[in-house]
PDB file of C-alpha atoms in Angstrom:
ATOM      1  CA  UNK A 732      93.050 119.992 128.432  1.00 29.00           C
ATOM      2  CA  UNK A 733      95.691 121.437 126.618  1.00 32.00           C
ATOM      3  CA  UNK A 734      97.720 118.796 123.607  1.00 31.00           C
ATOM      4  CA  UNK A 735     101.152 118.257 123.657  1.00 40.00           C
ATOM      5  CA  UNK A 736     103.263 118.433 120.710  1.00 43.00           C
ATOM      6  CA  UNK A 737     103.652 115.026 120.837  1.00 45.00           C
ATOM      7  CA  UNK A 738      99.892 114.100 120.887  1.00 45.00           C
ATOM      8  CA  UNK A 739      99.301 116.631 118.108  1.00 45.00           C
ATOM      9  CA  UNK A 740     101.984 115.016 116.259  1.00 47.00           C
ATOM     10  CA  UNK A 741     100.233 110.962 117.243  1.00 49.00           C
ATOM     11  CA  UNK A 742      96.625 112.852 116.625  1.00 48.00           C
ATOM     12  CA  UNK A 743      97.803 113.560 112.869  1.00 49.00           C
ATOM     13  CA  UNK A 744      99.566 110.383 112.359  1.00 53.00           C
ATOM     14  CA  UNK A 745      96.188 108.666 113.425  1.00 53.00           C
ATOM     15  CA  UNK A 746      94.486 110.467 111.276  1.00 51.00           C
ATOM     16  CA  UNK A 747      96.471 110.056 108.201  1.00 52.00           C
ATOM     17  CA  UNK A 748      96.155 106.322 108.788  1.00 53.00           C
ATOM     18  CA  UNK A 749      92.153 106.434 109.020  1.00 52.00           C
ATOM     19  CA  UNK A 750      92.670 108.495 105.554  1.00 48.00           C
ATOM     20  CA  UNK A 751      93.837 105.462 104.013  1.00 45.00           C
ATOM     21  CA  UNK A 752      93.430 102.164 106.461  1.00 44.00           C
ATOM     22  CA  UNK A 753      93.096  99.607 104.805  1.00 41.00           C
ATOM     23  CA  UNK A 754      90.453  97.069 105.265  1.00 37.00           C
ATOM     24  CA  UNK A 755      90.161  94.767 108.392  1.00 34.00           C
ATOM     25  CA  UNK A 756      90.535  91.286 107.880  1.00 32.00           C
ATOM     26  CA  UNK A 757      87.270  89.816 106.378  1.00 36.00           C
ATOM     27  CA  UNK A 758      85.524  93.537 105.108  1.00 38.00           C
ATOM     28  CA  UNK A 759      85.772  94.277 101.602  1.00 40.00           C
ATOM     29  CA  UNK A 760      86.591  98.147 100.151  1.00 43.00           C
ATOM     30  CA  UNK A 761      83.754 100.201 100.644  1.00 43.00           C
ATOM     31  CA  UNK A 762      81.502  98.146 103.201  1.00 41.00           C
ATOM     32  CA  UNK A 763      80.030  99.705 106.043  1.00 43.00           C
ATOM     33  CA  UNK A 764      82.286  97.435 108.077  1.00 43.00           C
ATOM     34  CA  UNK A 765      85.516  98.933 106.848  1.00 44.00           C
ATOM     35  CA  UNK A 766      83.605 102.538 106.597  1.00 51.00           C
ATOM     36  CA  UNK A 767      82.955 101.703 110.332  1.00 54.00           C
ATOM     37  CA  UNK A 768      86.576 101.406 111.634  1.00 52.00           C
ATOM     38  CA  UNK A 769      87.503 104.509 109.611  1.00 54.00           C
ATOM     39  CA  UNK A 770      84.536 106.683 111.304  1.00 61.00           C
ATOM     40  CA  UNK A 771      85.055 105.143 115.086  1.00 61.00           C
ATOM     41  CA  UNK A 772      89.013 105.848 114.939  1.00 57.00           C
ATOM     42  CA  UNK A 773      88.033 109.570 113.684  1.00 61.00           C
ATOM     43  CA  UNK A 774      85.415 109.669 116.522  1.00 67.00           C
ATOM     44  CA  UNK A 775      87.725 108.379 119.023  1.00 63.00           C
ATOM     45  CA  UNK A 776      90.334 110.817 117.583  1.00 60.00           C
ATOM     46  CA  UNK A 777      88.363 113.727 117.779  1.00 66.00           C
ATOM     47  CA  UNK A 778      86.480 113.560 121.244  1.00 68.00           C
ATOM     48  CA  UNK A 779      89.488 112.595 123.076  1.00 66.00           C
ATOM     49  CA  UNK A 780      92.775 113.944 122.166  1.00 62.00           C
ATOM     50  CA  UNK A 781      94.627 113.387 124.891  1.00 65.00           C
ATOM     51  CA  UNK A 782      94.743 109.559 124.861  1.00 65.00           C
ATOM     52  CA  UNK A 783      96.553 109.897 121.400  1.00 61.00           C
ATOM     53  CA  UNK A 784      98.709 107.245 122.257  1.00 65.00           C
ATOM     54  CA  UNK A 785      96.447 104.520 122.759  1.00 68.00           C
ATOM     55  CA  UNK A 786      94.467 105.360 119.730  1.00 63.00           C
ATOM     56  CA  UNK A 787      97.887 105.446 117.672  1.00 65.00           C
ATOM     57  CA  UNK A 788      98.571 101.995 118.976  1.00 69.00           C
ATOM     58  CA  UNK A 789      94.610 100.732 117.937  1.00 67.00           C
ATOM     59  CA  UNK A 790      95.177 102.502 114.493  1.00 63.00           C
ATOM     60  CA  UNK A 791      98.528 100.371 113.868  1.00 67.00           C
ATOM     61  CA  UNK A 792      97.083  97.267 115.354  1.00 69.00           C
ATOM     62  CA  UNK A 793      94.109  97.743 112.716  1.00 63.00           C
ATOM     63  CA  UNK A 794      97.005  98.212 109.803  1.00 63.00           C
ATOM     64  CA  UNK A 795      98.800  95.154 110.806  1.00 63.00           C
ATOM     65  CA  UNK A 796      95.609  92.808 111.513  1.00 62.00           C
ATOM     66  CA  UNK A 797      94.493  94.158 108.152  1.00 56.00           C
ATOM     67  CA  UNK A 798      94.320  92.354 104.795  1.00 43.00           C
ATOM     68  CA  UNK A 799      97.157  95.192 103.323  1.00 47.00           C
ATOM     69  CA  UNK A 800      96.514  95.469  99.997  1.00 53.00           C
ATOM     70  CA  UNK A 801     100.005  96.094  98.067  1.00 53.00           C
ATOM     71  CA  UNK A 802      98.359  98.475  96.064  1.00 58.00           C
ATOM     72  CA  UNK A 803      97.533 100.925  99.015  1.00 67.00           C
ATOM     73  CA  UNK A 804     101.025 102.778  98.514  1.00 75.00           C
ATOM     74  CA  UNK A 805      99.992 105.210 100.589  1.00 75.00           C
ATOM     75  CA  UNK A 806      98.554 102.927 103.486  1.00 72.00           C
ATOM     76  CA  UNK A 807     102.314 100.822 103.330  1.00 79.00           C
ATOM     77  CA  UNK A 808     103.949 104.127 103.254  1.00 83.00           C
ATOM     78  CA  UNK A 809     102.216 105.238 106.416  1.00 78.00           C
ATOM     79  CA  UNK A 810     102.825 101.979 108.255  1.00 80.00           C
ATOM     80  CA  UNK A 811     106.259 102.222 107.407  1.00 86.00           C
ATOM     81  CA  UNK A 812     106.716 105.738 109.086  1.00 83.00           C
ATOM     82  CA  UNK A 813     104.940 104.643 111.957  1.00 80.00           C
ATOM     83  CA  UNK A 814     107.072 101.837 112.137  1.00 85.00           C
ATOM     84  CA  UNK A 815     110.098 104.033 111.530  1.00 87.00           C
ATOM     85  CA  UNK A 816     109.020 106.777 114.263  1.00 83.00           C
ATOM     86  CA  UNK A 817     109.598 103.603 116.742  1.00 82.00           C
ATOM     87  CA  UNK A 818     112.705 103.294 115.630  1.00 90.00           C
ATOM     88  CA  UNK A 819     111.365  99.691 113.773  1.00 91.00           C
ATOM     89  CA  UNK A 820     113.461 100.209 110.788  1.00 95.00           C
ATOM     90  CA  UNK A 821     113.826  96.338 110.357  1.00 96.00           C
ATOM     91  CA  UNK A 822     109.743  96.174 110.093  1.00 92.00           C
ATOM     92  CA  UNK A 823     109.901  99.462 107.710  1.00 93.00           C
ATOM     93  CA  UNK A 824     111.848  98.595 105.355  1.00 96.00           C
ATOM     94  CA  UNK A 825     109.589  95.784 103.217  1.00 94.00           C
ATOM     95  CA  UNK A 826     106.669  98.766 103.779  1.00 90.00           C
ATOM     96  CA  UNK A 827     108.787 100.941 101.878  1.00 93.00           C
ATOM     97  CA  UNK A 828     109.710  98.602  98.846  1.00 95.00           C
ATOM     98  CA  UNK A 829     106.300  97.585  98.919  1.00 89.00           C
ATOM     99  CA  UNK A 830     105.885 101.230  98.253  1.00 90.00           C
ATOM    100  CA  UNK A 831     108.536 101.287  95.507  1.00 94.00           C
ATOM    101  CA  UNK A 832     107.489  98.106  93.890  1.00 92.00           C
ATOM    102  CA  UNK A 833     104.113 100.216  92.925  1.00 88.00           C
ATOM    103  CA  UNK A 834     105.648 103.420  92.404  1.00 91.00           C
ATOM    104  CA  UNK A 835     109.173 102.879  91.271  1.00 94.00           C
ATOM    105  CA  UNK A 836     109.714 106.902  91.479  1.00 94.00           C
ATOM    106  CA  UNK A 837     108.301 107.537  94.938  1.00 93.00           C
ATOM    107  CA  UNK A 838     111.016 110.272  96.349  1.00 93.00           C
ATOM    108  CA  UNK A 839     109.177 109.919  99.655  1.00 92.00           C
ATOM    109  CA  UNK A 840     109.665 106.715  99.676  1.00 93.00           C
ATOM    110  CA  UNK A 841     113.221 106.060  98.510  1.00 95.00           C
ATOM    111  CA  UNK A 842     114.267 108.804 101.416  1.00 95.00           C
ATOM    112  CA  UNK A 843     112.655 107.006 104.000  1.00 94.00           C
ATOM    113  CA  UNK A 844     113.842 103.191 102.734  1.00 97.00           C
ATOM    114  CA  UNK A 845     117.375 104.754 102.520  1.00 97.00           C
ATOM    115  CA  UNK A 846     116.494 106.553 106.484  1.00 96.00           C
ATOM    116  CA  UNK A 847     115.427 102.936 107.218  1.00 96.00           C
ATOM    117  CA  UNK A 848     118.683 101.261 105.493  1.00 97.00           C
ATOM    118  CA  UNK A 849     121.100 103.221 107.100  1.00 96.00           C
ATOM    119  CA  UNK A 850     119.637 102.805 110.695  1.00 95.00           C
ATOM    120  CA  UNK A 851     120.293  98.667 109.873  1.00 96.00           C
ATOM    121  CA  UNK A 852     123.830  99.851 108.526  1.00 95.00           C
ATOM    122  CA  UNK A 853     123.495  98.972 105.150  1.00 96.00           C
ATOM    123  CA  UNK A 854     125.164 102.619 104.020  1.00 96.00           C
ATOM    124  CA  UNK A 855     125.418 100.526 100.159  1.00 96.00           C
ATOM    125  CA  UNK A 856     121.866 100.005  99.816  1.00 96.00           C
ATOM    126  CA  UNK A 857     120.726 103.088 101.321  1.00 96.00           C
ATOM    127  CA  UNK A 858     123.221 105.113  98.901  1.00 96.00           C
ATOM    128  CA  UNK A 859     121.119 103.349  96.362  1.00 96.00           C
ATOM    129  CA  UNK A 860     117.967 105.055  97.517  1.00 96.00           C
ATOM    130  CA  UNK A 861     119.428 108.408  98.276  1.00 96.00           C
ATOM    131  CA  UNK A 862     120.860 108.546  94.506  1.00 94.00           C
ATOM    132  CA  UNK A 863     117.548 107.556  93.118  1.00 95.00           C
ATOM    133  CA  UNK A 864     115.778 110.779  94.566  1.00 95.00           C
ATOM    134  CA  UNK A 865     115.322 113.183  91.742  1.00 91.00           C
ATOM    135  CA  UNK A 866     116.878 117.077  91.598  1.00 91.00           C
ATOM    136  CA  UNK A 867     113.448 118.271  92.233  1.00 91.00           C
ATOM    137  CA  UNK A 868     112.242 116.608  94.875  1.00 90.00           C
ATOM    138  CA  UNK A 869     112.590 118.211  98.407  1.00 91.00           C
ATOM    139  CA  UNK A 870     114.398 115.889  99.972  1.00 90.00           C
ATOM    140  CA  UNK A 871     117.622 115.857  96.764  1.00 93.00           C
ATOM    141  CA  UNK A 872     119.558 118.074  99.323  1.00 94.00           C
ATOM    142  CA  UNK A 873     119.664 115.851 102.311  1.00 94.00           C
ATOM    143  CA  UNK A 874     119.984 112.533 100.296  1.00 94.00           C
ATOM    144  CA  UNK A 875     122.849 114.351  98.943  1.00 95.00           C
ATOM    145  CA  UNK A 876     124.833 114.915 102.170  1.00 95.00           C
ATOM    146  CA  UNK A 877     123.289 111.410 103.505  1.00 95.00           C
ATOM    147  CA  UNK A 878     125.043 110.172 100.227  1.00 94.00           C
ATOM    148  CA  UNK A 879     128.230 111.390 101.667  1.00 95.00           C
ATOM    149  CA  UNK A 880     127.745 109.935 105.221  1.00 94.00           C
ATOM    150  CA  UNK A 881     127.201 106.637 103.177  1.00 93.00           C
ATOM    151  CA  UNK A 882     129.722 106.630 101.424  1.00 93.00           C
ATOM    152  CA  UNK A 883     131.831 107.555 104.363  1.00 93.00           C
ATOM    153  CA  UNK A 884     130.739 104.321 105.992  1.00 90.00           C
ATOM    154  CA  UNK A 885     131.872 102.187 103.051  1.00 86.00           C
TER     155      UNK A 885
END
């Protein structure tokens, strides 16, 4: 059975969030319990492809049932591109400055909160985000021209 793109893409996504998922409600860091949903997701992942979908939707269940530890910046950043790959820019956002409240300087981050901010129409605050995004970072060019579309919507 051949993947699509789109279950390629899902695949990866699932895996990046058994890279850093946090632990399930009532497991602790490091038990076999949280070790356990971590290996079955891979397993699940890995012998069956082509149901991508449904294991994408288990993965983000197991995010959003979990006890999220703030500190995981890059578990909230994850949830919040899943969340903004459904077009759930309203439920991205606080992932994002969850993100930024641990790392202030997070370029990922900023891009995607200001992504997230513009698709609720608040061009102001995303501006904010987009400016914050240092020269070096590979996203400076397309804040800068989303900069413009902001303030064009102002």
């Amino acid at each position: 059975m051949q993947r699509s793109g789109a279950n390629l893409r899902l695949t990866l996504a699932i895996l990046s969030l058994c890279s850093s998922l946090p632990v399930m409600a009532q497991n602790q860091p490091g038990t076999p319990q949280s070790a356990s949903v971590n290996n079955t997701l891979r397993q699940l992942v890995g012998q069956s492809p082509g149901h991508a979908i449904s294991y994408y939707n288990l993965a983000l269940e197991a995010y959003q049932k979990g006890a999220l530890d703030p500190n995981l910046s890059d578990a909230q950043y994850n949830l919040g591109v899943l969340y903004q790959s459904q077009k759930r820019a309203k439920e991205a956002i606080p992932r994002f400055e969850e993100v930024l409240r641990v790392k202030p300087t997070d370029a990922d981050a900023h891009y995607q909160l200001g992504l997230a901010l513009m698709d609720m129409g608040r061009a102001a605050d995303a501006k904010t985000h987009f400016a914050a995004i240092a020269p070096n970072s590979q996203h400076f060019a397309d804040a800068q021209k989303r900069t413009q579309m902001c303030d064009a919507q102002l």
